Amino acid sequence: MNPLQGTTKITLYWLEHSRAQRIAWLLSELHLDYDIRVFKRTASGTAPKELRDIHPLGKSPVVSVHAEGAEKPIVLAESGAIVEYLCEHFGRELVPRRYREGEEGMVGGETEEWLKYSYLMHYAEGSLMLPLVISFILSKIENAPLPFFIKPLLRMITNKINTTYIDRELRTHMQFLESYLSGDFLCGEKLTAADVQMLFPLEGAYKRVPLTEETYPKLHKYVRNMQMREAYKQAAEKVSRASGETYVAFSDSRN
């Protein structure tokens, strides 16, 4: 257990097939003790309304942090905000040193590792996830139950969007990241919270891009190495016990 946690109670509100798994991995990576509340998606694929009892938007991940003596817990939403909060209090070792020695607070004094970290923490959701989400929505539209005479037109539209925008965007992102990755981790010689933030969209890219050993060998090796980390496997096992179903990563899921 992380000695910084003390008696602080942490609860992860975990929705299946969601970004919540990256938070489970982070909590395990930081050796934090935490509870899981599992939520299943509805028949339409959306989150259940019970999640709104935790946070008004009803999204996942959501984490509550209840410190000893506090009147009520702090409720955190959005992956980036959760990751930053948890690292600030329990895992500063996952954030690279910001400034070079003797250049603290100076413009341009930032370390290369921190600049990469800061960029990737925003890039993961700000740029990389957008074409993946659009692609997911298009696939749902294309496979929706519709009159047979509408389907060819709909398929033509979705194919056009995929070929003129999505495919090009994802290829650009994957080529960029393949060249960006120069070692075992994205920001330097050790794991950072940016690796945790980035893994989810890379797992999602496996079937859509596709991301394979042949197409993007460095990224493929990186993803599989992250998935082999002991903390990642511990998080998967904990979620499996809590949900009653074996956890399957997005990279290997049939969904």
mmCIF file of C-alpha atoms in Angstrom:
data_model
loop_
_atom_site.group_PDB
_atom_site.id
_atom_site.type_symbol
_atom_site.label_atom_id
_atom_site.label_comp_id
_atom_site.label_asym_id
_atom_site.label_seq_id
_atom_site.Cartn_x
_atom_site.Cartn_y
_atom_site.Cartn_z
ATOM 1 C CA MET A 1 0.000 0.000 0.000
ATOM 2 C CA ASN A 2 1.169 3.518 -0.760
ATOM 3 C CA PRO A 3 2.195 5.161 2.566
ATOM 4 C CA LEU A 4 0.965 8.542 1.279
ATOM 5 C CA GLN A 5 -2.606 7.243 1.197
ATOM 6 C CA GLY A 6 -2.971 6.860 4.949
ATOM 7 C CA THR A 7 -6.666 6.447 5.739
ATOM 8 C CA THR A 8 -7.877 8.195 2.577
ATOM 9 C CA LYS A 9 -10.640 6.146 0.942
ATOM 10 C CA ILE A 10 -10.636 5.990 -2.852
ATOM 11 C CA THR A 11 -13.493 4.657 -4.966
ATOM 12 C CA LEU A 12 -13.394 4.146 -8.727
ATOM 13 C CA TYR A 13 -16.747 4.202 -10.521
ATOM 14 C CA TRP A 14 -15.973 1.851 -13.386
ATOM 15 C CA LEU A 15 -18.066 1.554 -16.534
ATOM 16 C CA GLU A 16 -17.444 -1.383 -18.857
ATOM 17 C CA HIS A 17 -15.714 -0.598 -22.173
ATOM 18 C CA SER A 18 -14.649 2.851 -21.015
ATOM 19 C CA ARG A 19 -11.656 4.986 -20.136
ATOM 20 C CA ALA A 20 -12.092 3.935 -16.500
ATOM 21 C CA GLN A 21 -9.605 1.105 -16.996
ATOM 22 C CA ARG A 22 -6.723 3.556 -17.379
ATOM 23 C CA ILE A 23 -7.549 4.866 -13.892
ATOM 24 C CA ALA A 24 -7.664 1.340 -12.459
ATOM 25 C CA TRP A 25 -4.204 0.799 -13.937
ATOM 26 C CA LEU A 26 -2.910 4.068 -12.477
ATOM 27 C CA LEU A 27 -4.283 3.256 -9.019
ATOM 28 C CA SER A 28 -2.562 -0.113 -9.117
ATOM 29 C CA GLU A 29 0.650 1.425 -10.470
ATOM 30 C CA LEU A 30 0.671 3.801 -7.480
ATOM 31 C CA HIS A 31 -0.004 0.910 -5.043
ATOM 32 C CA LEU A 32 -3.177 2.597 -3.823
ATOM 33 C CA ASP A 33 -5.943 0.722 -2.056
ATOM 34 C CA TYR A 34 -9.268 1.411 -3.767
ATOM 35 C CA ASP A 35 -12.808 0.133 -4.096
ATOM 36 C CA ILE A 36 -14.603 -0.402 -7.398
ATOM 37 C CA ARG A 37 -18.246 0.158 -8.194
ATOM 38 C CA VAL A 38 -19.115 -1.511 -11.481
ATOM 39 C CA PHE A 39 -21.682 -0.169 -13.934
ATOM 40 C CA LYS A 40 -22.954 -1.954 -17.030
ATOM 41 C CA ARG A 41 -23.916 -0.204 -20.226
ATOM 42 C CA THR A 42 -27.533 -0.126 -21.312
ATOM 43 C CA ALA A 43 -28.884 -1.981 -24.352
ATOM 44 C CA SER A 44 -28.221 1.158 -26.421
ATOM 45 C CA GLY A 45 -24.580 1.225 -25.302
ATOM 46 C CA THR A 46 -24.881 4.279 -23.065
ATOM 47 C CA ALA A 47 -23.968 4.586 -19.399
ATOM 48 C CA PRO A 48 -26.784 3.859 -16.929
ATOM 49 C CA LYS A 49 -28.540 6.794 -15.321
ATOM 50 C CA GLU A 50 -27.255 5.667 -11.899
ATOM 51 C CA LEU A 51 -23.893 7.179 -12.782
ATOM 52 C CA ARG A 52 -25.549 10.599 -12.637
ATOM 53 C CA ASP A 53 -25.974 10.038 -8.905
ATOM 54 C CA ILE A 54 -22.186 10.139 -8.724
ATOM 55 C CA HIS A 55 -21.565 12.938 -11.239
ATOM 56 C CA PRO A 56 -24.187 15.002 -13.106
ATOM 57 C CA LEU A 57 -22.848 14.061 -16.558
ATOM 58 C CA GLY A 58 -23.144 10.348 -15.836
ATOM 59 C CA LYS A 59 -19.800 9.546 -17.452
ATOM 60 C CA SER A 60 -16.894 7.315 -16.505
ATOM 61 C CA PRO A 61 -14.257 7.400 -15.166
ATOM 62 C CA VAL A 62 -15.245 9.082 -11.943
ATOM 63 C CA VAL A 63 -13.234 8.805 -8.732
ATOM 64 C CA SER A 64 -14.161 9.846 -5.221
ATOM 65 C CA VAL A 65 -11.408 10.657 -2.734
ATOM 66 C CA HIS A 66 -12.501 10.836 0.895
ATOM 67 C CA ALA A 67 -9.805 12.060 3.264
ATOM 68 C CA GLU A 68 -10.016 11.295 6.964
ATOM 69 C CA GLY A 69 -11.958 14.006 8.766
ATOM 70 C CA ALA A 70 -13.440 15.475 5.593
ATOM 71 C CA GLU A 71 -17.179 16.092 5.666
ATOM 72 C CA LYS A 72 -17.644 14.610 2.203
ATOM 73 C CA PRO A 73 -15.467 13.134 -0.554
ATOM 74 C CA ILE A 74 -14.003 15.014 -3.486
ATOM 75 C CA VAL A 75 -15.560 13.724 -6.720
ATOM 76 C CA LEU A 76 -13.265 13.872 -9.737
ATOM 77 C CA ALA A 77 -14.256 13.418 -13.391
ATOM 78 C CA GLU A 78 -12.334 13.465 -16.686
ATOM 79 C CA SER A 79 -9.313 11.201 -17.088
ATOM 80 C CA GLY A 80 -6.718 13.968 -17.269
ATOM 81 C CA ALA A 81 -7.971 15.727 -14.156
ATOM 82 C CA ILE A 82 -8.125 12.439 -12.232
ATOM 83 C CA VAL A 83 -4.627 11.418 -13.304
ATOM 84 C CA GLU A 84 -3.149 14.788 -12.355
ATOM 85 C CA TYR A 85 -4.884 14.846 -8.950
ATOM 86 C CA LEU A 86 -3.805 11.316 -8.024
ATOM 87 C CA CYS A 87 -0.220 11.955 -9.092
ATOM 88 C CA GLU A 88 -0.076 15.257 -7.213
ATOM 89 C CA HIS A 89 -1.010 13.598 -3.921
ATOM 90 C CA PHE A 90 0.159 10.003 -4.272
ATOM 91 C CA GLY A 91 2.529 9.623 -7.210
ATOM 92 C CA ARG A 92 4.761 12.550 -8.116
ATOM 93 C CA GLU A 93 7.313 10.032 -9.340
ATOM 94 C CA LEU A 94 5.096 9.568 -12.409
ATOM 95 C CA VAL A 95 5.516 13.232 -13.377
ATOM 96 C CA PRO A 96 8.896 14.189 -14.907
ATOM 97 C CA ARG A 97 10.962 16.911 -13.326
ATOM 98 C CA ARG A 98 9.748 20.176 -14.834
ATOM 99 C CA TYR A 99 12.862 22.358 -14.888
ATOM 100 C CA ARG A 100 16.516 21.760 -15.464
ATOM 101 C CA GLU A 101 18.693 22.436 -12.433
ATOM 102 C CA GLY A 102 19.365 26.129 -11.994
ATOM 103 C CA GLU A 103 16.626 27.129 -14.457
ATOM 104 C CA GLU A 104 13.602 26.783 -12.190
ATOM 105 C CA GLY A 105 10.720 28.992 -13.281
ATOM 106 C CA MET A 106 12.551 30.259 -16.368
ATOM 107 C CA VAL A 107 10.928 30.342 -19.788
ATOM 108 C CA GLY A 108 12.640 27.634 -21.805
ATOM 109 C CA GLY A 109 14.046 26.009 -18.686
ATOM 110 C CA GLU A 110 11.736 22.999 -18.946
ATOM 111 C CA THR A 111 13.159 19.513 -19.372
ATOM 112 C CA GLU A 112 12.491 17.618 -22.588
ATOM 113 C CA GLU A 113 10.782 14.862 -20.586
ATOM 114 C CA TRP A 114 8.337 17.291 -18.966
ATOM 115 C CA LEU A 115 7.517 19.004 -22.271
ATOM 116 C CA LYS A 116 6.694 15.630 -23.812
ATOM 117 C CA TYR A 117 4.645 14.709 -20.759
ATOM 118 C CA SER A 118 2.652 17.939 -20.805
ATOM 119 C CA TYR A 119 1.956 17.598 -24.517
ATOM 120 C CA LEU A 120 0.852 13.959 -24.408
ATOM 121 C CA MET A 121 -1.413 14.476 -21.399
ATOM 122 C CA HIS A 122 -3.499 16.813 -23.582
ATOM 123 C CA TYR A 123 -2.862 15.166 -26.946
ATOM 124 C CA ALA A 124 -4.368 11.822 -25.895
ATOM 125 C CA GLU A 125 -7.896 13.225 -25.583
ATOM 126 C CA GLY A 126 -7.544 16.502 -27.461
ATOM 127 C CA SER A 127 -6.290 15.172 -30.807
ATOM 128 C CA LEU A 128 -5.855 11.404 -30.917
ATOM 129 C CA MET A 129 -9.250 10.374 -29.570
ATOM 130 C CA LEU A 130 -11.280 12.577 -31.941
ATOM 131 C CA PRO A 131 -10.923 10.507 -35.146
ATOM 132 C CA LEU A 132 -11.310 7.295 -33.140
ATOM 133 C CA VAL A 133 -14.564 8.498 -31.586
ATOM 134 C CA ILE A 134 -15.913 9.680 -34.950
ATOM 135 C CA SER A 135 -15.011 6.311 -36.459
ATOM 136 C CA PHE A 136 -16.815 4.511 -33.633
ATOM 137 C CA ILE A 137 -19.940 6.636 -34.114
ATOM 138 C CA LEU A 138 -19.912 6.027 -37.871
ATOM 139 C CA SER A 139 -19.703 2.275 -37.342
ATOM 140 C CA LYS A 140 -22.697 2.426 -35.011
ATOM 141 C CA ILE A 141 -24.681 4.440 -37.567
ATOM 142 C CA GLU A 142 -23.734 2.090 -40.394
ATOM 143 C CA ASN A 143 -24.828 -0.974 -38.412
ATOM 144 C CA ALA A 144 -28.034 0.565 -37.063
ATOM 145 C CA PRO A 145 -31.327 -1.161 -37.998
ATOM 146 C CA LEU A 146 -32.642 0.820 -40.981
ATOM 147 C CA PRO A 147 -34.830 0.146 -44.037
ATOM 148 C CA PHE A 148 -32.840 -1.778 -46.654
ATOM 149 C CA PHE A 149 -33.175 0.970 -49.275
ATOM 150 C CA ILE A 150 -31.479 3.521 -46.983
ATOM 151 C CA LYS A 151 -28.493 1.363 -46.044
ATOM 152 C CA PRO A 152 -26.583 1.707 -49.373
ATOM 153 C CA LEU A 153 -26.803 5.500 -49.213
ATOM 154 C CA LEU A 154 -25.747 5.545 -45.568
ATOM 155 C CA ARG A 155 -22.849 3.207 -46.268
ATOM 156 C CA MET A 156 -21.717 5.429 -49.135
ATOM 157 C CA ILE A 157 -21.701 8.476 -46.827
ATOM 158 C CA THR A 158 -19.833 6.758 -44.002
ATOM 159 C CA ASN A 159 -17.304 5.267 -46.426
ATOM 160 C CA LYS A 160 -16.683 8.715 -47.879
ATOM 161 C CA ILE A 161 -16.044 10.205 -44.451
ATOM 162 C CA ASN A 162 -13.738 7.329 -43.560
ATOM 163 C CA THR A 163 -11.674 7.492 -46.739
ATOM 164 C CA THR A 164 -11.419 11.286 -46.976
ATOM 165 C CA TYR A 165 -10.917 12.113 -43.297
ATOM 166 C CA ILE A 166 -10.720 9.327 -40.700
ATOM 167 C CA ASP A 167 -8.256 7.022 -42.463
ATOM 168 C CA ARG A 168 -5.940 9.908 -43.321
ATOM 169 C CA GLU A 169 -6.065 11.367 -39.814
ATOM 170 C CA LEU A 170 -5.381 8.075 -38.068
ATOM 171 C CA ARG A 171 -2.541 7.247 -40.438
ATOM 172 C CA THR A 172 -0.994 10.654 -39.695
ATOM 173 C CA HIS A 173 -1.298 10.120 -35.936
ATOM 174 C CA MET A 174 0.148 6.616 -36.033
ATOM 175 C CA GLN A 175 3.083 7.668 -38.200
ATOM 176 C CA PHE A 176 3.747 10.567 -35.853
ATOM 177 C CA LEU A 177 3.693 8.368 -32.746
ATOM 178 C CA GLU A 178 5.756 5.620 -34.383
ATOM 179 C CA SER A 179 8.518 8.166 -34.983
ATOM 180 C CA TYR A 180 7.922 9.854 -31.597
ATOM 181 C CA LEU A 181 8.571 6.654 -29.658
ATOM 182 C CA SER A 182 12.303 6.203 -29.176
ATOM 183 C CA GLY A 183 12.459 3.848 -26.198
ATOM 184 C CA ASP A 184 10.344 1.793 -23.822
ATOM 185 C CA PHE A 185 8.298 4.805 -22.686
ATOM 186 C CA LEU A 186 6.899 7.900 -24.341
ATOM 187 C CA CYS A 187 8.590 10.598 -22.258
ATOM 188 C CA GLY A 188 11.945 9.178 -21.355
ATOM 189 C CA GLU A 189 13.513 6.245 -19.565
ATOM 190 C CA LYS A 190 10.706 5.476 -17.116
ATOM 191 C CA LEU A 191 6.944 5.227 -16.923
ATOM 192 C CA THR A 192 4.994 8.462 -16.513
ATOM 193 C CA ALA A 193 1.319 9.297 -16.183
ATOM 194 C CA ALA A 194 1.369 10.231 -19.872
ATOM 195 C CA ASP A 195 1.894 6.548 -20.704
ATOM 196 C CA VAL A 196 -1.227 5.755 -18.681
ATOM 197 C CA GLN A 197 -3.171 8.475 -20.476
ATOM 198 C CA MET A 198 -2.011 7.400 -23.935
ATOM 199 C CA LEU A 199 -2.554 3.653 -23.732
ATOM 200 C CA PHE A 200 -6.353 3.717 -24.035
ATOM 201 C CA PRO A 201 -6.512 5.399 -27.470
ATOM 202 C CA LEU A 202 -3.646 3.229 -28.711
ATOM 203 C CA GLU A 203 -5.540 0.122 -27.626
ATOM 204 C CA GLY A 204 -8.566 1.489 -29.444
ATOM 205 C CA ALA A 205 -6.527 1.969 -32.603
ATOM 206 C CA TYR A 206 -5.690 -1.729 -32.921
ATOM 207 C CA LYS A 207 -8.653 -2.743 -35.051
ATOM 208 C CA ARG A 208 -9.505 0.594 -36.617
ATOM 209 C CA VAL A 209 -6.098 1.611 -37.994
ATOM 210 C CA PRO A 210 -5.126 -1.265 -37.797
ATOM 211 C CA LEU A 211 -2.196 -1.147 -35.407
ATOM 212 C CA THR A 212 -0.174 -4.342 -35.775
ATOM 213 C CA GLU A 213 3.386 -5.628 -35.558
ATOM 214 C CA GLU A 214 3.636 -5.225 -39.327
ATOM 215 C CA THR A 215 2.118 -1.737 -39.691
ATOM 216 C CA TYR A 216 3.594 0.047 -36.650
ATOM 217 C CA PRO A 217 6.091 -2.274 -34.939
ATOM 218 C CA LYS A 218 7.322 0.154 -32.275
ATOM 219 C CA LEU A 219 3.813 1.140 -31.188
ATOM 220 C CA HIS A 220 2.684 -2.481 -31.185
ATOM 221 C CA LYS A 221 5.616 -3.482 -28.964
ATOM 222 C CA TYR A 222 4.977 -0.494 -26.693
ATOM 223 C CA VAL A 223 1.293 -1.355 -26.154
ATOM 224 C CA ARG A 224 2.012 -5.005 -25.448
ATOM 225 C CA ASN A 225 4.798 -4.088 -23.012
ATOM 226 C CA MET A 226 2.448 -1.773 -21.110
ATOM 227 C CA GLN A 227 -0.170 -4.502 -20.949
ATOM 228 C CA MET A 228 2.422 -6.867 -19.474
ATOM 229 C CA ARG A 229 3.209 -4.562 -16.563
ATOM 230 C CA GLU A 230 2.328 -6.140 -13.232
ATOM 231 C CA ALA A 231 0.130 -3.199 -12.213
ATOM 232 C CA TYR A 232 -1.837 -3.405 -15.484
ATOM 233 C CA LYS A 233 -2.495 -7.101 -14.902
ATOM 234 C CA GLN A 234 -3.421 -6.466 -11.264
ATOM 235 C CA ALA A 235 -5.952 -3.838 -12.335
ATOM 236 C CA ALA A 236 -7.436 -6.233 -14.897
ATOM 237 C CA GLU A 237 -7.750 -8.953 -12.262
ATOM 238 C CA LYS A 238 -9.376 -6.600 -9.764
ATOM 239 C CA VAL A 239 -11.903 -5.395 -12.332
ATOM 240 C CA SER A 240 -12.616 -8.988 -13.357
ATOM 241 C CA ARG A 241 -13.398 -9.929 -9.759
ATOM 242 C CA ALA A 242 -15.563 -6.866 -9.214
ATOM 243 C CA SER A 243 -17.513 -7.210 -12.469
ATOM 244 C CA GLY A 244 -17.768 -10.990 -12.554
ATOM 245 C CA GLU A 245 -16.470 -10.983 -16.140
ATOM 246 C CA THR A 246 -12.935 -11.440 -17.432
ATOM 247 C CA TYR A 247 -11.521 -8.083 -18.427
ATOM 248 C CA VAL A 248 -10.475 -7.874 -22.083
ATOM 249 C CA ALA A 249 -8.415 -4.924 -23.313
ATOM 250 C CA PHE A 250 -9.782 -2.825 -26.171
ATOM 251 C CA SER A 251 -6.928 -4.021 -28.363
ATOM 252 C CA ASP A 252 -8.267 -7.571 -28.110
ATOM 253 C CA SER A 253 -11.987 -6.923 -27.680
ATOM 254 C CA ARG A 254 -14.588 -7.872 -30.258
ATOM 255 C CA ASN A 255 -16.637 -4.756 -29.478
#
